[in-house]
């Protein structure tokens, strides 16, 4: 369902998809307050093939997602990840995100954090 509500972006090499990210619009019915905010887009389905890790592909996909959000008039980008995923949380922190909310999704058995960052300054 989530794949059909967003704007998918992909990275490819020689016709093979090696990375994806999907930018989602606000969702008035979301359990996460942040995702209901009409000025905030969020992303998910963010992955890079392990063989291509560490080559900046994920960072470029993320930058493309931010650029898309700006063209849609968003002021913030958000994401969620498992609260125990401290390495991911640290990476997103380096990318300008801060934890703004904790949420328990009905589809998971672990708590998640919602992180958000501004898209433009001033």
XYZ file of C-alpha atoms in Angstrom:
122
model
C 0.000 0.000 0.000
C 2.728 2.513 0.920
C 4.456 2.016 -2.432
C 1.406 3.387 -4.224
C 1.041 6.524 -2.110
C 4.428 8.055 -2.744
C 6.944 9.206 -5.294
C 9.495 6.422 -5.901
C 13.097 7.182 -6.843
C 15.676 4.612 -7.891
C 19.389 4.345 -8.551
C 20.476 2.010 -11.299
C 23.651 0.732 -12.872
C 23.588 -1.014 -16.237
C 19.798 -1.275 -16.102
C 19.760 -2.928 -12.674
C 18.096 -1.133 -9.757
C 20.609 -0.933 -6.916
C 18.855 1.503 -4.604
C 15.430 2.918 -3.821
C 13.706 5.579 -1.774
C 10.046 6.617 -1.777
C 8.822 10.052 -0.708
C 5.372 10.035 0.878
C 2.896 12.902 1.250
C 1.326 13.812 4.593
C -1.198 11.285 5.879
C -4.042 12.696 7.976
C -4.722 9.226 9.413
C -1.149 8.419 10.471
C -0.442 7.244 13.990
C 2.585 9.583 13.918
C 1.671 13.223 14.551
C 4.647 14.321 12.438
C 3.317 12.456 9.387
C 0.003 14.295 9.661
C 1.696 17.707 9.370
C 0.828 19.161 5.930
C 4.262 20.847 5.697
C 6.162 17.571 6.207
C 6.864 14.829 3.674
C 8.467 11.565 4.755
C 10.453 8.839 3.112
C 10.637 5.079 3.354
C 11.606 2.038 1.306
C 15.157 3.395 1.496
C 17.741 0.774 0.619
C 20.937 0.216 -1.339
C 22.182 -3.181 -2.514
C 24.891 -4.259 -0.039
C 27.432 -4.721 -2.848
C 27.166 -0.980 -3.558
C 27.232 0.261 0.041
C 29.692 2.994 0.924
C 29.731 4.526 -2.561
C 27.469 7.492 -1.809
C 24.445 6.028 -3.599
C 22.221 6.288 -0.523
C 23.315 9.867 0.080
C 22.499 10.794 -3.534
C 19.090 9.099 -3.336
C 18.398 11.012 -0.131
C 19.422 14.298 -1.768
C 17.055 13.561 -4.681
C 14.256 12.900 -2.169
C 14.939 16.230 -0.441
C 14.926 18.038 -3.790
C 11.599 16.430 -4.671
C 10.118 17.516 -1.330
C 11.225 21.106 -1.938
C 9.507 21.103 -5.349
C 6.322 19.950 -3.595
C 6.472 22.956 -1.240
C 7.360 20.964 1.883
C 9.184 22.644 4.756
C 10.350 19.441 6.470
C 11.389 15.882 5.639
C 10.774 13.079 8.114
C 11.448 9.373 8.465
C 10.980 6.608 10.968
C 13.258 3.797 11.974
C 13.435 1.199 14.704
C 14.454 2.711 18.035
C 17.104 -0.024 18.571
C 18.759 0.880 15.212
C 21.250 3.238 16.844
C 23.648 3.229 13.860
C 20.871 4.387 11.516
C 19.694 6.988 14.013
C 23.253 8.321 14.252
C 23.580 8.477 10.452
C 20.309 10.362 10.105
C 21.464 12.674 12.891
C 24.564 13.511 10.837
C 22.227 14.248 7.919
C 20.411 16.887 9.991
C 17.540 14.854 11.450
C 16.477 14.949 15.093
C 14.113 12.657 16.959
C 10.756 14.388 17.346
C 8.470 11.520 18.298
C 8.293 7.895 19.351
C 5.634 5.612 17.911
C 4.566 1.993 18.133
C 3.329 0.859 14.727
C 0.657 -1.810 14.750
C 2.691 -3.812 12.202
C 5.899 -4.070 14.282
C 6.912 -5.549 17.621
C 9.492 -2.844 18.412
C 9.235 0.894 19.126
C 10.195 3.328 16.377
C 11.444 6.886 16.398
C 10.288 9.570 13.992
C 13.020 11.982 12.942
C 12.595 15.278 11.102
C 14.770 17.946 9.529
C 14.087 21.310 7.920
C 14.381 21.481 4.135
C 15.390 25.107 3.858
C 16.925 27.479 6.360
C 15.549 30.853 7.324
